[in-house]
Amino acid sequence: MSKRYFIHTFGCQMNVNDTLRMSEALKSVGYAATADFERADLIVLNTCAIREKAEDKMHSALGRYRQVKLSRGALIGVGGCVAQQEKSKLLERSPWVDFVFGPDAIGNLPQILERVGQDRVRVVDTAWVDSEEYVFPRADAETSRGKVTEFVTIMKGCDNVCAFCVVPHTRGREVSRPFVDVLDEVARLTRVGVREVTLIGQNVNSYLGGISFAQMLLRTCEVPGVERVRFTTSHPHDLSDELIEAFKVQPKIAPHFHLPVQSGSDDVLKRMRRDYTVAEYLERLARLRAARPDIAVTTDIIVGFPGETEADFEKTLQLTEAAKYDGQFSFVYSARPKTAALLKEAEWGVVPHEQKVERLDRLQALQKRISLELNSQNVGKTLEVLVEGRSKTDAARRFGRTPQNRTVNFDGDAPAGALVEVKIERASASSLGGVQGRMLSPAPVKIDEAPADAELCVA
Ligand code: 5AD
Ligand code: SF4
């Protein structure tokens, strides 16, 4: 019987996508997936270092998996951003870990396993691959069979210098994937039934893979079978006129822009080294909304960055009101190794934890009110929904998303992959509810609705 693997994924879409590539590497050497870690012969943690909390979660998970090592001798590997950051320190701290591998070493998994299994050595593979030599792992479209929507990596790394962020240290310099490879992957995905793709990278609008990012989006929309194209994540300083123009001319570019602002205070933005002002950000946003009036905008905010005063924070509340975000991902600032903010925090002034949490609560309450207000405007409307499968909260209902990326749970029987109209009857701050109407376009292939990512455990 083949050996079984279990991957526990933390963090962002890049990691979710990297987990798929890890699965493919493991399958190529005879492993099969299991959804039950207690039966696994190999457990891999694909980790995130963005905030201390994510790192803490991974250490407690690692403690749980130690039992599986003791009971059945499972191999334990740590990949992802914490692996890149901590390297051999992880082996010292957790003696039951067999190997540590960085994001550039996913393709080396078969060789790493051979060394661990046959030579009985513990391995650390966190070397950077030079930009010119880096080859993006080629996705196997079969991995995505059964999915309606899929991520496609278009670049890796980040050349920005945001003072709070560990990513440039864990993912290295930007490298763009040649556009022909991206388009080829998209075409292969549509053949197995995928209708929506999200182009991903830490900083997609500085893409340099042979054509501009705006052209990359337009070309992706032209791949036969592609219904919607999304992307994430962006830095406001590369929101070019060309990209705004693409939103105007190509309706398949889904009307949703995730544009992290981080703070509503120019003083804080300057210390964060974000190189735009709130006024410049709002001006870009206004141009985007003029080009595509139905666009939904979401953002990321950090509260309690070193030196953030009550007045600074109130400016973040004011910006939240002014920008009318459809949604926000907001976090308390977490000091990260090697970052500029960590070096400067004594000089700038650390915001006490209770104050950070109190500010986060206020911001989240405000955003909840705005999200509910905006979502409620959809009640009574008929919206186009791409069906993804069963509702996660009620298996008798269906689940899908609008072009704006709003989640909709509805009564109906449309199969995954179909594009249908849904009459909206209810709204909450996080989702919409309604009843299926007209079928706009049937599913291109029959999708087996056994949960496609049963083997994935995303924290
Ligand atoms: N502390 C808190 N939040 C952070 N982010 C990035 N680094 C930190 C940090 N040190 C947030 C930013 C980013 C999102 C992915 O995570 O808002 O946009
Ligand atoms: Fe976490 Fe950033 Fe790494 Fe993604 S790239 S896993 S968010 S640290």
Tab-separated table of C-alpha atoms and ligand atoms in Angstrom:
chain	number	residue	atom	x	y	z
A	1	MET	CA	0.000	0.000	0.000
A	2	SER	CA	1.265	3.455	-0.812
A	3	LYS	CA	2.484	5.753	1.905
A	4	ARG	CA	0.183	8.558	2.960
A	5	TYR	CA	0.853	12.268	3.430
A	6	PHE	CA	-1.000	15.036	5.221
A	7	ILE	CA	-0.270	18.749	4.646
A	8	HIS	CA	-1.358	21.407	7.144
A	9	THR	CA	-1.437	24.795	5.434
A	10	PHE	CA	-1.188	28.160	7.192
A	11	GLY	CA	-1.283	31.650	5.697
A	12	CYS	CA	-2.083	33.167	2.337
A	13	GLN	CA	-3.199	31.987	-1.110
A	14	MET	CA	0.447	31.628	-2.138
A	15	ASN	CA	0.776	28.964	0.513
A	16	VAL	CA	-2.489	27.263	-0.475
A	17	ASN	CA	-1.153	27.093	-4.010
A	18	ASP	CA	2.287	25.930	-2.868
A	19	THR	CA	0.560	23.113	-0.981
A	20	LEU	CA	-0.891	21.868	-4.272
A	21	ARG	CA	2.596	21.824	-5.782
A	22	MET	CA	3.905	19.941	-2.716
A	23	SER	CA	1.099	17.374	-3.145
A	24	GLU	CA	2.107	16.862	-6.764
A	25	ALA	CA	5.780	16.401	-5.805
A	26	LEU	CA	4.767	13.831	-3.166
A	27	LYS	CA	2.421	11.970	-5.513
A	28	SER	CA	5.269	11.719	-8.038
A	29	VAL	CA	7.184	9.554	-5.544
A	30	GLY	CA	4.284	7.299	-4.633
A	31	TYR	CA	2.586	9.062	-1.745
A	32	ALA	CA	-1.223	9.313	-1.551
A	33	ALA	CA	-3.170	11.989	0.333
A	34	THR	CA	-4.995	11.344	3.601
A	35	ALA	CA	-7.368	13.691	5.406
A	36	ASP	CA	-6.533	12.023	8.738
A	37	PHE	CA	-3.149	13.066	10.089
A	38	GLU	CA	-3.120	10.188	12.581
A	39	ARG	CA	-2.842	7.757	9.660
A	40	ALA	CA	-0.140	9.707	7.836
A	41	ASP	CA	3.378	8.456	7.171
A	42	LEU	CA	4.469	11.975	6.349
A	43	ILE	CA	3.167	15.235	7.839
A	44	VAL	CA	4.160	18.545	6.261
A	45	LEU	CA	3.412	21.936	7.785
A	46	ASN	CA	3.312	24.710	5.201
A	47	THR	CA	3.874	27.672	7.476
A	48	CYS	CA	3.285	31.432	7.615
A	49	ALA	CA	5.495	34.006	9.355
A	50	ILE	CA	3.473	37.154	8.736
A	51	ARG	CA	2.396	37.584	12.387
A	52	GLU	CA	3.600	36.030	15.603
A	53	LYS	CA	0.192	34.405	16.102
A	54	ALA	CA	0.542	32.358	12.893
A	55	GLU	CA	3.939	31.181	14.078
A	56	ASP	CA	2.571	30.253	17.514
A	57	LYS	CA	-0.241	28.255	15.887
A	58	MET	CA	2.260	26.323	13.827
A	59	HIS	CA	4.354	25.478	16.916
A	60	SER	CA	1.319	24.126	18.753
A	61	ALA	CA	0.312	22.072	15.685
A	62	LEU	CA	3.857	20.747	15.522
A	63	GLY	CA	3.486	19.625	19.148
A	64	ARG	CA	0.344	17.644	18.226
A	65	TYR	CA	2.033	15.967	15.273
A	66	ARG	CA	4.897	14.832	17.517
A	67	GLN	CA	2.523	12.134	18.830
A	68	VAL	CA	2.183	10.679	15.329
A	69	LYS	CA	5.946	10.513	15.088
A	70	LEU	CA	6.071	8.651	18.413
A	71	SER	CA	3.187	6.282	17.641
A	72	ARG	CA	3.903	5.316	14.030
A	73	GLY	CA	7.225	6.853	13.094
A	74	ALA	CA	5.759	9.399	10.692
A	75	LEU	CA	8.211	11.770	9.049
A	76	ILE	CA	7.652	15.438	9.896
A	77	GLY	CA	8.634	18.282	7.561
A	78	VAL	CA	8.278	22.052	7.917
A	79	GLY	CA	8.010	24.168	4.760
A	80	GLY	CA	6.934	27.717	3.925
A	81	CYS	CA	7.857	31.059	5.421
A	82	VAL	CA	8.746	30.032	8.987
A	83	ALA	CA	11.028	27.361	7.537
A	84	GLN	CA	12.792	30.001	5.437
A	85	GLN	CA	13.056	32.334	8.421
A	86	GLU	CA	14.168	29.882	11.105
A	87	LYS	CA	16.119	27.311	9.063
A	88	SER	CA	18.068	24.856	11.273
A	89	LYS	CA	16.777	26.581	14.430
A	90	LEU	CA	13.559	24.633	13.844
A	91	LEU	CA	15.464	21.354	14.097
A	92	GLU	CA	17.046	22.504	17.357
A	93	ARG	CA	13.768	23.663	18.856
A	94	SER	CA	11.748	20.610	17.745
A	95	PRO	CA	13.970	17.515	17.709
A	96	TRP	CA	11.178	15.436	16.143
A	97	VAL	CA	11.271	17.463	12.899
A	98	ASP	CA	13.025	15.544	10.106
A	99	PHE	CA	13.375	18.241	7.472
A	100	VAL	CA	12.962	21.957	6.852
A	101	PHE	CA	12.494	23.386	3.349
A	102	GLY	CA	11.904	26.927	2.065
A	103	PRO	CA	9.421	28.064	-0.607
A	104	ASP	CA	12.105	27.716	-3.328
A	105	ALA	CA	12.730	24.062	-2.405
A	106	ILE	CA	9.259	22.592	-3.063
A	107	GLY	CA	10.487	20.879	-6.235
A	108	ASN	CA	13.290	19.248	-4.197
A	109	LEU	CA	10.865	17.355	-1.938
A	110	PRO	CA	11.508	13.946	-3.606
A	111	GLN	CA	15.291	14.269	-3.099
A	112	ILE	CA	14.855	15.585	0.445
A	113	LEU	CA	12.657	12.585	1.306
A	114	GLU	CA	15.176	10.213	-0.170
A	115	ARG	CA	17.943	11.641	2.008
A	116	VAL	CA	15.760	11.638	5.112
A	117	GLY	CA	14.347	8.143	4.509
A	118	GLN	CA	17.385	6.287	3.172
A	119	ASP	CA	20.385	8.149	4.540
A	120	ARG	CA	18.675	8.847	7.890
A	121	VAL	CA	19.846	12.449	7.996
A	122	ARG	CA	17.907	15.560	8.965
A	123	VAL	CA	17.805	18.032	6.069
A	124	VAL	CA	17.592	21.820	5.843
A	125	ASP	CA	17.022	23.143	2.308
A	126	THR	CA	16.465	26.897	2.406
A	127	ALA	CA	18.863	28.098	-0.286
A	128	TRP	CA	17.586	30.852	-2.561
A	129	VAL	CA	17.502	30.073	-6.252
A	130	ASP	CA	18.837	32.983	-8.349
A	131	SER	CA	16.135	34.933	-10.166
A	132	GLU	CA	17.482	34.005	-13.610
A	133	GLU	CA	17.524	30.329	-12.745
A	134	TYR	CA	14.249	30.053	-10.906
A	135	VAL	CA	11.720	27.803	-12.638
A	136	PHE	CA	8.138	27.981	-11.385
A	137	PRO	CA	6.759	24.524	-10.574
A	138	ARG	CA	4.405	23.518	-13.380
A	139	ALA	CA	0.944	22.777	-11.991
A	140	ASP	CA	-0.705	19.487	-12.882
A	141	ALA	CA	-4.218	20.448	-14.014
A	142	GLU	CA	-5.541	17.110	-12.692
A	143	THR	CA	-4.975	18.452	-9.173
A	144	SER	CA	-7.631	21.082	-9.954
A	145	ARG	CA	-10.225	18.748	-11.457
A	146	GLY	CA	-13.437	19.291	-9.525
A	147	LYS	CA	-12.743	22.948	-8.837
A	148	VAL	CA	-14.588	25.889	-10.354
A	149	THR	CA	-12.046	28.476	-9.328
A	150	GLU	CA	-8.274	28.152	-9.034
A	151	PHE	CA	-5.156	30.189	-8.221
A	152	VAL	CA	-2.408	30.633	-10.786
A	153	THR	CA	1.000	31.876	-9.643
A	154	ILE	CA	2.356	34.662	-11.836
A	155	MET	CA	5.218	35.891	-9.665
A	156	LYS	CA	6.989	35.270	-6.420
A	157	GLY	CA	8.834	37.412	-3.891
A	158	CYS	CA	8.564	41.076	-3.107
A	159	ASP	CA	10.879	44.037	-3.822
A	160	ASN	CA	9.031	46.489	-1.579
A	161	VAL	CA	10.463	47.580	1.745
A	162	CYS	CA	7.387	47.954	3.972
A	163	ALA	CA	8.783	48.442	7.472
A	164	PHE	CA	6.460	45.886	9.117
A	165	CYS	CA	6.753	43.028	6.659
A	166	VAL	CA	8.716	39.803	6.863
A	167	VAL	CA	7.783	38.623	3.353
A	168	PRO	CA	10.827	40.026	1.507
A	169	HIS	CA	12.946	38.027	3.983
A	170	THR	CA	10.974	34.794	3.555
A	171	ARG	CA	10.113	34.919	-0.143
A	172	GLY	CA	13.081	36.840	-1.534
A	173	ARG	CA	13.295	39.119	-4.581
A	174	GLU	CA	10.528	39.393	-7.153
A	175	VAL	CA	10.642	36.910	-10.018
A	176	SER	CA	7.913	36.945	-12.680
A	177	ARG	CA	6.745	33.840	-14.463
A	178	PRO	CA	6.904	34.035	-18.279
A	179	PHE	CA	3.456	34.970	-19.560
A	180	VAL	CA	3.279	32.046	-22.013
A	181	ASP	CA	3.643	29.625	-19.081
A	182	VAL	CA	0.847	31.388	-17.217
A	183	LEU	CA	-1.485	31.308	-20.231
A	184	ASP	CA	-0.668	27.654	-20.855
A	185	GLU	CA	-1.543	26.787	-17.259
A	186	VAL	CA	-4.819	28.732	-17.481
A	187	ALA	CA	-5.748	26.871	-20.692
A	188	ARG	CA	-5.023	23.508	-19.062
A	189	LEU	CA	-7.161	24.457	-16.056
A	190	THR	CA	-10.174	25.373	-18.188
A	191	ARG	CA	-9.993	21.926	-19.803
A	192	VAL	CA	-10.710	20.293	-16.424
A	193	GLY	CA	-13.656	22.614	-15.730
A	194	VAL	CA	-12.120	25.666	-14.010
A	195	ARG	CA	-14.063	28.825	-15.011
A	196	GLU	CA	-12.494	31.459	-12.785
A	197	VAL	CA	-8.795	32.057	-12.156
A	198	THR	CA	-7.078	34.286	-9.625
A	199	LEU	CA	-3.617	35.416	-10.665
A	200	ILE	CA	-1.519	35.502	-7.521
A	201	GLY	CA	1.761	36.896	-6.297
A	202	GLN	CA	2.907	39.069	-3.395
A	203	ASN	CA	2.894	42.110	-5.612
A	204	VAL	CA	1.131	41.288	-8.877
A	205	ASN	CA	0.958	44.698	-10.445
A	206	SER	CA	4.713	44.990	-10.679
A	207	TYR	CA	4.653	41.854	-12.886
A	208	LEU	CA	7.464	41.721	-15.488
A	209	GLY	CA	7.009	38.394	-17.255
A	210	GLY	CA	7.257	39.678	-20.839
A	211	ILE	CA	4.073	41.760	-20.926
A	212	SER	CA	2.613	44.258	-18.460
A	213	PHE	CA	0.273	43.095	-15.716
A	214	ALA	CA	-2.690	44.794	-17.420
A	215	GLN	CA	-1.898	42.894	-20.635
A	216	MET	CA	-1.493	39.689	-18.616
A	217	LEU	CA	-5.031	40.140	-17.310
A	218	LEU	CA	-6.445	40.911	-20.756
A	219	ARG	CA	-4.710	37.914	-22.337
A	220	THR	CA	-5.962	35.627	-19.540
A	221	CYS	CA	-9.536	36.768	-20.222
A	222	GLU	CA	-9.148	35.619	-23.828
A	223	VAL	CA	-8.297	32.005	-22.937
A	224	PRO	CA	-11.294	29.918	-24.096
A	225	GLY	CA	-13.406	28.786	-21.133
A	226	VAL	CA	-12.349	31.612	-18.803
A	227	GLU	CA	-15.384	33.371	-17.367
A	228	ARG	CA	-13.843	35.565	-14.674
A	229	VAL	CA	-10.328	36.707	-13.844
A	230	ARG	CA	-9.277	37.935	-10.408
A	231	PHE	CA	-5.912	38.840	-8.915
A	232	THR	CA	-4.235	39.440	-5.595
A	233	THR	CA	-2.350	41.138	-4.029
A	234	SER	CA	-1.423	44.672	-5.052
A	235	HIS	CA	0.541	47.653	-3.811
A	236	PRO	CA	-1.224	50.998	-4.377
A	237	HIS	CA	1.893	52.559	-5.902
A	238	ASP	CA	1.726	50.300	-8.964
A	239	LEU	CA	-1.966	50.845	-9.677
A	240	SER	CA	-1.278	52.095	-13.196
A	241	ASP	CA	-3.559	53.936	-15.595
A	242	GLU	CA	-3.144	50.966	-17.932
A	243	LEU	CA	-4.591	48.651	-15.279
A	244	ILE	CA	-7.499	51.003	-14.627
A	245	GLU	CA	-8.133	51.106	-18.390
A	246	ALA	CA	-8.191	47.281	-18.524
A	247	PHE	CA	-11.056	47.304	-16.011
A	248	LYS	CA	-12.928	49.652	-18.346
A	249	VAL	CA	-12.621	47.545	-21.475
A	250	GLN	CA	-12.769	43.931	-20.286
A	251	PRO	CA	-15.860	42.867	-18.305
A	252	LYS	CA	-14.323	39.454	-17.545
A	253	ILE	CA	-11.872	41.167	-15.187
A	254	ALA	CA	-14.002	40.701	-12.097
A	255	PRO	CA	-15.039	43.969	-10.440
A	256	HIS	CA	-13.155	43.468	-7.194
A	257	PHE	CA	-9.904	45.136	-6.179
A	258	HIS	CA	-8.039	44.228	-3.020
A	259	LEU	CA	-5.950	47.335	-2.390
A	260	PRO	CA	-4.162	47.225	0.981
A	261	VAL	CA	-3.879	50.729	2.462
A	262	GLN	CA	-2.493	49.682	5.911
A	263	SER	CA	-3.240	53.013	7.673
A	264	GLY	CA	-5.242	56.212	7.261
A	265	SER	CA	-2.477	58.413	8.697
A	266	ASP	CA	0.199	59.917	6.453
A	267	ASP	CA	2.674	59.925	9.351
A	268	VAL	CA	2.174	56.220	9.940
A	269	LEU	CA	2.318	55.454	6.202
A	270	LYS	CA	5.636	57.275	6.019
A	271	ARG	CA	7.099	55.240	8.878
A	272	MET	CA	5.687	52.108	7.242
A	273	ARG	CA	7.562	53.160	4.049
A	274	ARG	CA	4.452	52.783	1.932
A	275	ASP	CA	5.398	55.725	-0.345
A	276	TYR	CA	1.891	57.130	-0.925
A	277	THR	CA	-0.309	59.523	1.007
A	278	VAL	CA	-3.936	58.962	1.928
A	279	ALA	CA	-4.948	61.641	-0.604
A	280	GLU	CA	-3.007	59.886	-3.386
A	281	TYR	CA	-4.556	56.566	-2.447
A	282	LEU	CA	-8.075	57.996	-2.499
A	283	GLU	CA	-7.400	59.667	-5.839
A	284	ARG	CA	-6.400	56.282	-7.382
A	285	LEU	CA	-9.453	54.683	-5.853
A	286	ALA	CA	-11.715	57.364	-7.314
A	287	ARG	CA	-10.237	56.774	-10.796
A	288	LEU	CA	-10.772	53.041	-10.440
A	289	ARG	CA	-14.378	53.542	-9.396
A	290	ALA	CA	-14.960	55.966	-12.265
A	291	ALA	CA	-13.660	53.294	-14.683
A	292	ARG	CA	-15.777	50.514	-13.158
A	293	PRO	CA	-18.612	51.914	-11.032
A	294	ASP	CA	-19.729	48.468	-9.802
A	295	ILE	CA	-16.289	47.588	-8.404
A	296	ALA	CA	-16.005	46.240	-4.845
A	297	VAL	CA	-12.925	47.336	-2.939
A	298	THR	CA	-11.357	45.555	0.015
A	299	THR	CA	-8.245	46.415	1.986
A	300	ASP	CA	-5.788	45.398	4.707
A	301	ILE	CA	-5.201	47.538	7.789
A	302	ILE	CA	-2.638	47.263	10.561
A	303	VAL	CA	-3.520	48.945	13.863
A	304	GLY	CA	-1.039	49.783	16.594
A	305	PHE	CA	2.007	50.208	14.349
A	306	PRO	CA	4.861	51.685	16.468
A	307	GLY	CA	4.175	55.343	17.212
A	308	GLU	CA	0.492	55.203	16.161
A	309	THR	CA	-1.344	57.815	18.271
A	310	GLU	CA	-5.068	57.980	18.960
A	311	ALA	CA	-5.234	60.797	16.383
A	312	ASP	CA	-3.493	58.593	13.785
A	313	PHE	CA	-5.921	55.788	14.489
A	314	GLU	CA	-8.909	58.113	14.138
A	315	LYS	CA	-7.621	58.950	10.658
A	316	THR	CA	-7.839	55.210	9.853
A	317	LEU	CA	-11.465	55.285	11.012
A	318	GLN	CA	-12.093	58.359	8.832
A	319	LEU	CA	-10.490	56.682	5.812
A	320	THR	CA	-12.629	53.588	6.412
A	321	GLU	CA	-15.741	55.785	6.316
A	322	ALA	CA	-14.518	57.738	3.271
A	323	ALA	CA	-13.385	54.751	1.178
A	324	LYS	CA	-16.514	52.708	1.974
A	325	TYR	CA	-14.713	49.404	1.740
A	326	ASP	CA	-16.773	46.329	1.015
A	327	GLY	CA	-14.534	44.478	3.429
A	328	GLN	CA	-11.360	44.865	5.436
A	329	PHE	CA	-8.814	42.427	6.784
A	330	SER	CA	-7.501	44.143	9.879
A	331	PHE	CA	-4.760	43.031	12.214
A	332	VAL	CA	-2.903	44.226	15.278
A	333	TYR	CA	0.703	45.025	14.504
A	334	SER	CA	3.075	42.163	15.259
A	335	ALA	CA	6.831	42.814	15.474
A	336	ARG	CA	8.692	40.592	13.018
A	337	PRO	CA	12.350	39.567	12.882
A	338	LYS	CA	14.709	41.549	10.623
A	339	THR	CA	12.127	44.268	9.829
A	340	ALA	CA	12.857	48.012	9.962
A	341	ALA	CA	9.955	48.565	12.357
A	342	LEU	CA	11.426	46.136	14.869
A	343	LEU	CA	14.705	48.046	14.874
A	344	LYS	CA	12.919	51.372	15.296
A	345	GLU	CA	10.112	50.488	17.677
A	346	ALA	CA	11.843	51.749	20.830
A	347	GLU	CA	12.422	55.116	19.138
A	348	TRP	CA	8.914	55.372	17.670
A	349	GLY	CA	7.097	54.003	20.737
A	350	VAL	CA	5.430	50.619	21.188
A	351	VAL	CA	1.624	50.715	21.369
A	352	PRO	CA	0.478	48.633	24.384
A	353	HIS	CA	-1.254	45.389	23.438
A	354	GLU	CA	-4.589	46.265	25.146
A	355	GLN	CA	-4.695	49.531	23.209
A	356	LYS	CA	-4.039	47.741	19.911
A	357	VAL	CA	-6.853	45.276	20.629
A	358	GLU	CA	-9.231	48.055	21.665
A	359	ARG	CA	-8.509	49.934	18.405
A	360	LEU	CA	-8.956	46.783	16.350
A	361	ASP	CA	-12.369	46.189	17.949
A	362	ARG	CA	-13.480	49.731	17.125
A	363	LEU	CA	-12.269	49.469	13.534
A	364	GLN	CA	-13.889	46.081	13.004
A	365	ALA	CA	-17.212	47.277	14.432
A	366	LEU	CA	-17.174	50.235	12.032
A	367	GLN	CA	-16.298	48.058	9.040
A	368	LYS	CA	-19.009	45.566	9.967
A	369	ARG	CA	-21.582	48.350	9.884
A	370	ILE	CA	-20.334	49.528	6.459
A	371	SER	CA	-20.192	45.978	5.014
A	372	LEU	CA	-23.745	45.331	6.204
A	373	GLU	CA	-24.912	48.630	4.721
A	374	LEU	CA	-23.328	47.829	1.328
A	375	ASN	CA	-24.474	44.196	1.316
A	376	SER	CA	-28.042	45.254	2.206
A	377	GLN	CA	-28.210	47.366	-0.948
A	378	ASN	CA	-28.282	44.062	-2.867
A	379	VAL	CA	-31.511	42.826	-1.283
A	380	GLY	CA	-34.191	42.670	-3.989
A	381	LYS	CA	-31.600	42.606	-6.798
A	382	THR	CA	-30.861	39.701	-9.133
A	383	LEU	CA	-27.138	38.910	-9.228
A	384	GLU	CA	-24.962	36.676	-11.383
A	385	VAL	CA	-23.458	33.869	-9.297
A	386	LEU	CA	-20.785	31.344	-10.254
A	387	VAL	CA	-21.752	28.204	-8.329
A	388	GLU	CA	-18.917	26.589	-6.375
A	389	GLY	CA	-20.838	23.776	-4.667
A	390	ARG	CA	-22.787	23.116	-1.487
A	391	SER	CA	-23.209	25.827	1.123
A	392	LYS	CA	-20.703	25.386	3.948
A	393	THR	CA	-23.321	26.258	6.542
A	394	ASP	CA	-26.246	24.228	5.141
A	395	ALA	CA	-25.551	21.291	2.804
A	396	ALA	CA	-29.094	21.496	1.374
A	397	ARG	CA	-28.335	24.926	-0.093
A	398	ARG	CA	-25.890	26.047	-2.777
A	399	PHE	CA	-22.914	28.370	-2.534
A	400	GLY	CA	-21.283	30.715	-5.047
A	401	ARG	CA	-19.853	34.173	-5.574
A	402	THR	CA	-20.897	37.315	-7.374
A	403	PRO	CA	-18.442	39.080	-9.711
A	404	GLN	CA	-17.665	41.412	-6.754
A	405	ASN	CA	-16.593	38.325	-4.793
A	406	ARG	CA	-19.547	38.493	-2.407
A	407	THR	CA	-20.477	35.070	-1.102
A	408	VAL	CA	-24.043	33.918	-1.731
A	409	ASN	CA	-25.844	30.944	-0.122
A	410	PHE	CA	-29.027	30.125	-1.991
A	411	ASP	CA	-31.875	27.658	-2.465
A	412	GLY	CA	-31.530	25.876	-5.791
A	413	ASP	CA	-30.043	22.924	-7.592
A	414	ALA	CA	-27.528	24.443	-10.012
A	415	PRO	CA	-24.392	22.279	-10.244
A	416	ALA	CA	-20.909	23.534	-9.419
A	417	GLY	CA	-19.519	25.388	-12.422
A	418	ALA	CA	-22.871	26.790	-13.568
A	419	LEU	CA	-23.444	30.506	-13.866
A	420	VAL	CA	-26.904	31.390	-12.541
A	421	GLU	CA	-28.994	34.340	-11.494
A	422	VAL	CA	-29.876	34.537	-7.808
A	423	LYS	CA	-32.602	36.762	-6.408
A	424	ILE	CA	-31.167	38.213	-3.188
A	425	GLU	CA	-33.483	38.134	-0.178
A	426	ARG	CA	-31.169	38.569	2.809
A	427	ALA	CA	-27.870	40.201	3.690
A	428	SER	CA	-25.433	40.021	6.570
A	429	ALA	CA	-22.079	41.807	6.910
A	430	SER	CA	-20.296	38.801	5.412
A	431	SER	CA	-22.686	37.175	2.925
A	432	LEU	CA	-25.900	37.271	0.932
A	433	GLY	CA	-28.781	34.802	0.816
A	434	GLY	CA	-31.375	34.153	-1.890
A	435	VAL	CA	-33.161	31.920	-4.371
A	436	GLN	CA	-31.884	30.604	-7.694
A	437	GLY	CA	-33.369	32.084	-10.847
A	438	ARG	CA	-32.443	31.779	-14.513
A	439	MET	CA	-29.553	29.568	-15.669
A	440	LEU	CA	-27.115	31.821	-17.542
A	441	SER	CA	-24.615	29.178	-18.600
A	442	PRO	CA	-24.408	25.481	-17.655
A	443	ALA	CA	-21.349	23.894	-16.074
A	444	PRO	CA	-18.821	22.946	-18.783
A	445	VAL	CA	-17.980	19.607	-17.125
A	446	LYS	CA	-19.645	17.549	-14.431
A	447	ILE	CA	-17.951	18.226	-11.133
A	448	ASP	CA	-17.858	15.617	-8.417
A	449	GLU	CA	-18.795	17.504	-5.297
A	450	ALA	CA	-16.869	15.452	-2.804
A	451	PRO	CA	-15.001	18.261	-1.053
A	452	ALA	CA	-12.090	18.756	-3.433
A	453	ASP	CA	-9.703	19.941	-0.748
A	454	ALA	CA	-10.404	17.258	1.825
A	455	GLU	CA	-6.681	16.621	1.906
A	456	LEU	CA	-5.971	20.253	2.665
A	457	CYS	CA	-6.140	21.531	6.185
A	458	VAL	CA	-5.953	25.317	6.097
A	459	ALA	CA	-5.507	27.132	9.409
B	1	5AD	N1	1.834	42.722	11.714
B	1	5AD	C1	0.498	42.733	11.443
B	1	5AD	N2	-0.006	42.614	10.217
B	1	5AD	C2	0.872	42.473	9.195
B	1	5AD	N3	0.688	42.356	7.872
B	1	5AD	C3	1.898	42.222	7.281
B	1	5AD	N4	2.875	42.267	8.201
B	1	5AD	C4	2.264	42.433	9.391
B	1	5AD	C5	2.738	42.574	10.732
B	1	5AD	N5	4.053	42.577	11.006
B	1	5AD	C6	-0.631	42.415	7.232
B	1	5AD	C7	-0.669	43.536	6.198
B	1	5AD	C8	-0.640	42.786	4.899
B	1	5AD	C9	-1.384	41.524	5.259
B	1	5AD	C10	-1.168	40.381	4.333
B	1	5AD	O1	-0.881	41.206	6.542
B	1	5AD	O2	-1.882	44.242	6.360
B	1	5AD	O3	-1.262	43.497	3.838
B	2	SF4	FE1	2.402	34.224	5.350
B	2	SF4	FE2	3.371	36.137	3.797
B	2	SF4	FE3	4.467	33.770	3.716
B	2	SF4	FE4	2.010	34.146	2.719
B	2	SF4	S1	3.949	35.032	1.976
B	2	SF4	S2	2.650	32.482	3.980
B	2	SF4	S3	1.206	35.675	4.193
B	2	SF4	S4	4.448	35.179	5.448
